[in-house]
Short mmCIF file of C-alpha atoms in Angstrom, two decimals:
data_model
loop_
_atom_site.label_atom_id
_atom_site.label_comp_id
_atom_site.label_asym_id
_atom_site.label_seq_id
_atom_site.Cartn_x
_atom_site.Cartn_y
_atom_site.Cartn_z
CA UNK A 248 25.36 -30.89 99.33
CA UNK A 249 23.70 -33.13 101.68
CA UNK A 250 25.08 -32.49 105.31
CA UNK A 251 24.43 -35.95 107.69
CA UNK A 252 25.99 -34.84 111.32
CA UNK A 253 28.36 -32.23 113.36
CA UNK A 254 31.08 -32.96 115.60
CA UNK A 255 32.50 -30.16 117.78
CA UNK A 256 36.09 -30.36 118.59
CA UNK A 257 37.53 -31.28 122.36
CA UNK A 258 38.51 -27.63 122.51
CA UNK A 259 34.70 -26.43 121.11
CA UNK A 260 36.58 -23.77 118.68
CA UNK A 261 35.70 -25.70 115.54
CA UNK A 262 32.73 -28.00 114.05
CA UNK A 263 33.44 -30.77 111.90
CA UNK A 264 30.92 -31.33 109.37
CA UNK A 265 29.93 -34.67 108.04
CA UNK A 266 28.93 -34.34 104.30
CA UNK A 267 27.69 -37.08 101.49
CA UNK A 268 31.30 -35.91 99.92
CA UNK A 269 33.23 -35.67 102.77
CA UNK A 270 34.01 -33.84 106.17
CA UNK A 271 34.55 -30.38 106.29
CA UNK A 272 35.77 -28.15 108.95
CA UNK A 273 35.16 -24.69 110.06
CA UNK A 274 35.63 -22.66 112.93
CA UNK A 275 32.69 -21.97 115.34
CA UNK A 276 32.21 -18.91 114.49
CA UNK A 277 31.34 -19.61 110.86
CA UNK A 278 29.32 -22.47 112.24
CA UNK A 279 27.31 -20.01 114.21
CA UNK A 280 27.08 -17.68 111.37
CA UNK A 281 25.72 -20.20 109.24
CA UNK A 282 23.50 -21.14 112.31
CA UNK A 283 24.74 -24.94 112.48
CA UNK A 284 25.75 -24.24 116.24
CA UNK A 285 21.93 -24.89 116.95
CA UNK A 286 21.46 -27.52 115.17
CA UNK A 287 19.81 -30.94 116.49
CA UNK A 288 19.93 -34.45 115.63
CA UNK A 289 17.00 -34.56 114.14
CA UNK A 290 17.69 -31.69 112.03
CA UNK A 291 19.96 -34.06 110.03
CA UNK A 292 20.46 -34.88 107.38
CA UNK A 293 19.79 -31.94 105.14
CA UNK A 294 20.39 -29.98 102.04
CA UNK A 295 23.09 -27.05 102.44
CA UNK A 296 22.71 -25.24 98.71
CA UNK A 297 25.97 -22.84 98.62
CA UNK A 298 28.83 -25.77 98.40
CA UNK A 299 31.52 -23.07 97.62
CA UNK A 300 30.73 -21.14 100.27
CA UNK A 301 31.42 -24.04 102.40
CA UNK A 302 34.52 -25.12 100.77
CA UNK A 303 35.80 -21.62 101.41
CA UNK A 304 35.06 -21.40 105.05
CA UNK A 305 36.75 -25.28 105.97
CA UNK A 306 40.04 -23.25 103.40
CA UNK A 307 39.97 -20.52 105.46
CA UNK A 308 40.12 -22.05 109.09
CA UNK A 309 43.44 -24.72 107.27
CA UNK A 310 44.85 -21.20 106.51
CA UNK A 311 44.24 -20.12 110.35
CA UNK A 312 46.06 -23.36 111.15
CA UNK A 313 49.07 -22.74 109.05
CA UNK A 314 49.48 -18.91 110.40
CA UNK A 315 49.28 -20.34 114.02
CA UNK A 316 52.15 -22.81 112.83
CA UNK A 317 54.22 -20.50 111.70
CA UNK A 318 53.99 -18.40 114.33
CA UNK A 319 54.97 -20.95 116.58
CA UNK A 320 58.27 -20.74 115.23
CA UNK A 321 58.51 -16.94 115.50
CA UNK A 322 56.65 -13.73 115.17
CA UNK A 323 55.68 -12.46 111.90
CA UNK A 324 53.86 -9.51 110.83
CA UNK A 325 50.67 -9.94 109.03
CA UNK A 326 52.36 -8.95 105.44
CA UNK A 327 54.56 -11.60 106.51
CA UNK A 328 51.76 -14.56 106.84
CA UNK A 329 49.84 -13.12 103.58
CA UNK A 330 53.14 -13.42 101.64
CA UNK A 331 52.87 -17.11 102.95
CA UNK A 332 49.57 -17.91 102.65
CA UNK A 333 50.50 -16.63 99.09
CA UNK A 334 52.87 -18.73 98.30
CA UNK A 335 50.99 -22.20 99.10
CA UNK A 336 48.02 -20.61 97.01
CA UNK A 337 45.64 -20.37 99.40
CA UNK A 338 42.60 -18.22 97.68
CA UNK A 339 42.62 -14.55 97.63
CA UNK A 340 39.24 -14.62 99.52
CA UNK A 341 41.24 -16.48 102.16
CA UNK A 342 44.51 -14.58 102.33
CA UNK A 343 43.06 -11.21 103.76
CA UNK A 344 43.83 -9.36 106.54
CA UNK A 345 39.99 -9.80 107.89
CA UNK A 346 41.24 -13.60 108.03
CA UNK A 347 43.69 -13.00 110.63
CA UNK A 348 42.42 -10.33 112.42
CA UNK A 349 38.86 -12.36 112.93
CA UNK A 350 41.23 -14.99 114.42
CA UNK A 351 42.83 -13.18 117.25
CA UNK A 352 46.48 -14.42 116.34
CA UNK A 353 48.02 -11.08 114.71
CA UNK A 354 48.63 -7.56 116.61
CA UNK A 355 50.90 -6.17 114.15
CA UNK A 356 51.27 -2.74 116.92
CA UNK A 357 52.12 -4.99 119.81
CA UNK A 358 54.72 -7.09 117.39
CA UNK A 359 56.51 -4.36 115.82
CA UNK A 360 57.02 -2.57 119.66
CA UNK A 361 58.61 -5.53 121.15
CA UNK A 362 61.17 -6.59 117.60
CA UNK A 363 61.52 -2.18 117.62
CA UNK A 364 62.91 -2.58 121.96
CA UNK A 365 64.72 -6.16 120.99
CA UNK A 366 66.83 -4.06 117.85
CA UNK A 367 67.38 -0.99 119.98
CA UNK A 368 68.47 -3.19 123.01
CA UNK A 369 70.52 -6.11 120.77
CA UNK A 370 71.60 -4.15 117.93
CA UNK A 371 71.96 -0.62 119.24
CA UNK A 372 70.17 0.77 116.31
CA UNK A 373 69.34 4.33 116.44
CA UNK A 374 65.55 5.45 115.44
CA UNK A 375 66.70 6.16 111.50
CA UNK A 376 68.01 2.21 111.34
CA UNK A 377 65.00 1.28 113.43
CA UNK A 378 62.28 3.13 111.03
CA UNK A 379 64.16 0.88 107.88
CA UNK A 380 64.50 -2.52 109.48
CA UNK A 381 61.14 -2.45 110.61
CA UNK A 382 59.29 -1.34 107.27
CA UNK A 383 61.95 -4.12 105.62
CA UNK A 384 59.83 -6.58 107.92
CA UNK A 385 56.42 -5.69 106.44
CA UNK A 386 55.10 -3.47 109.37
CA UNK A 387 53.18 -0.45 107.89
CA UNK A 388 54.66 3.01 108.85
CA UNK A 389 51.91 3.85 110.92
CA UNK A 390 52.45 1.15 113.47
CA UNK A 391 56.50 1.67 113.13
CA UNK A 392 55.96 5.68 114.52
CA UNK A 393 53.99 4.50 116.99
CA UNK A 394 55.82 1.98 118.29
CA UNK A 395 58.99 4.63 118.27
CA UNK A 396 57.02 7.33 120.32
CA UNK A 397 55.18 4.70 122.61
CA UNK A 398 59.03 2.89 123.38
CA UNK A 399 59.92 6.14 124.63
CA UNK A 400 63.55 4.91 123.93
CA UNK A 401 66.85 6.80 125.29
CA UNK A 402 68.73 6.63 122.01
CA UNK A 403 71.76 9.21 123.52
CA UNK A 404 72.26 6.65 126.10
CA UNK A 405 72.27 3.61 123.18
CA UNK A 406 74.29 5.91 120.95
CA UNK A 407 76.99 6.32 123.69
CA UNK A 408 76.93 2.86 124.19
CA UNK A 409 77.47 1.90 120.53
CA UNK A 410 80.26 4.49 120.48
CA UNK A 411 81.92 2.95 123.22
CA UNK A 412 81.96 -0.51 121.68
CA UNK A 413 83.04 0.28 118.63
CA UNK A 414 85.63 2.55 119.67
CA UNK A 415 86.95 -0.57 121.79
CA UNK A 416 87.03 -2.76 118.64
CA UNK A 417 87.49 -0.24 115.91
CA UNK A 418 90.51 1.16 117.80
CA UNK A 419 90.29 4.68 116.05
CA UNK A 420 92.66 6.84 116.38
CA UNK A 421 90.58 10.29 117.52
CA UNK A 422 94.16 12.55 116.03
CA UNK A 423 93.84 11.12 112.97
CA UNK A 424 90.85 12.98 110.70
CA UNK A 425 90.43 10.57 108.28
CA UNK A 426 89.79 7.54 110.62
CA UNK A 427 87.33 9.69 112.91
CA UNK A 428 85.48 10.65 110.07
CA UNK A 429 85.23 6.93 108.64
CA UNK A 430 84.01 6.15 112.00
CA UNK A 431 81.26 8.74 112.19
CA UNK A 432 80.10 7.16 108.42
CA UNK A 433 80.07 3.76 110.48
CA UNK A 434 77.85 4.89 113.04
CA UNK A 435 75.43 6.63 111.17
CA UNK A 436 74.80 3.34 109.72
CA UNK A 437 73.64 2.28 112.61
CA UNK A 438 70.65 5.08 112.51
CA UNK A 439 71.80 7.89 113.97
CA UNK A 440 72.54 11.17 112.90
CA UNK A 441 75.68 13.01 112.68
CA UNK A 442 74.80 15.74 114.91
CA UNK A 443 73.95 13.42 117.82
CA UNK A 444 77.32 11.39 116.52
CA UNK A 445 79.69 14.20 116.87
CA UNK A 446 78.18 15.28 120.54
CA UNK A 447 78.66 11.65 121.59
CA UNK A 448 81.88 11.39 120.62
CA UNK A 449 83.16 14.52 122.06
CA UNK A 450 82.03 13.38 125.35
CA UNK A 451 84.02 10.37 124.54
CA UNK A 452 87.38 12.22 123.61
CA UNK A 453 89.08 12.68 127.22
CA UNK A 454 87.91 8.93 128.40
CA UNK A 455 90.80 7.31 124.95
#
């Protein structure tokens, strides 16, 4: 492949390459690696032997693109943006974790803290619920305990708030057995477990 010019972008975070079979372009970093960065104008044109390579390189910064897309409508988790890169075929070479991470435009810790506070504080989950809608979204388990014991969350205050509302709605009637224990089965669903349940609701009695 005969390469005849460079152009760096406005922004200077890619280099278009000008090629006897078209343009190509890569991010700077891969231009640097492959030491085109200090190239001169006199330097061109000349040969560049491993075509594929640079085929792969111009793939990988389109899949960098797409990611940044997508994430511009919301957050995703990096499972999340493989699974896509997946699906329009991108090359497994290309859809790797390295891929994003080189990239700077995945922190799968920082994500999975701020959707773990947005359930807890929208949804009222409880830290069982939490744990399962979490790993559901692709976030490894690792990054879903941390994000629990860094949140430092006060789940008998959310639990007693949960209670609350669904007492108001649910109107349960606390003399009947059967209805207080179908309500207990409703909030454990919610993630919490039936020993924190029953002291929550016993502080609830006297106020219904």
């Amino acid at each position: 492949m005969i390469i005849t010019g460079l152009i760096f972008s406005s922004g200077g975070s890619e280099v278009c390459l000008h090629t006897e079979i078209g343009d190509f372009s890569v991010t700077l970093a891969d231009a640097r690696r492959l030491g085109f960065e200090s190239l001169n104008e006199e330097d061109f044109p000349f040969e560049f032997e491993d075509e594929q390579k640079l085929e792969l390189l111009a793939q990988k910064l389109k899949a960098i693109k797409y990611c940044t897309y997508l994430l511009s409508f919301s957050d995703k988790s990096s499972s999340s943006l493989l699974k896509k890169l997946r699906e329009k075929q991108y090359c497994p070479e290309v859809c790797t974790l390295d891929t994003l991470k080189e990239s700077g435009i995945i922190d799968d810790y920082a994500l999975c803290l701020r959707k773990l506070c947005a359930l807890s504080r929208e949804k009222l989950y409880g830290p069982y619920r939490l744990k399962s809608e979490l790993l559901a979204k692709g976030f490894c388990a690792h990054d879903v305990q941390n994000a629990l014991d860094d949140a430092q969350l006060d789940f008998d205050s959310t639990l007693y708030e949960l209670c609350k509302k669904l007492v108001r709605t649910s109107k349960v009637d606390f003399s009947d057995m059967a209805q207080v224990s179908k309500f207990k089965a409703k909030i454990s669903r919610y993630g919490y477990g039936f020993d924190a349940i029953n002291a929550v609701i016993d502080k609830l009695l006297p106020e219904f």
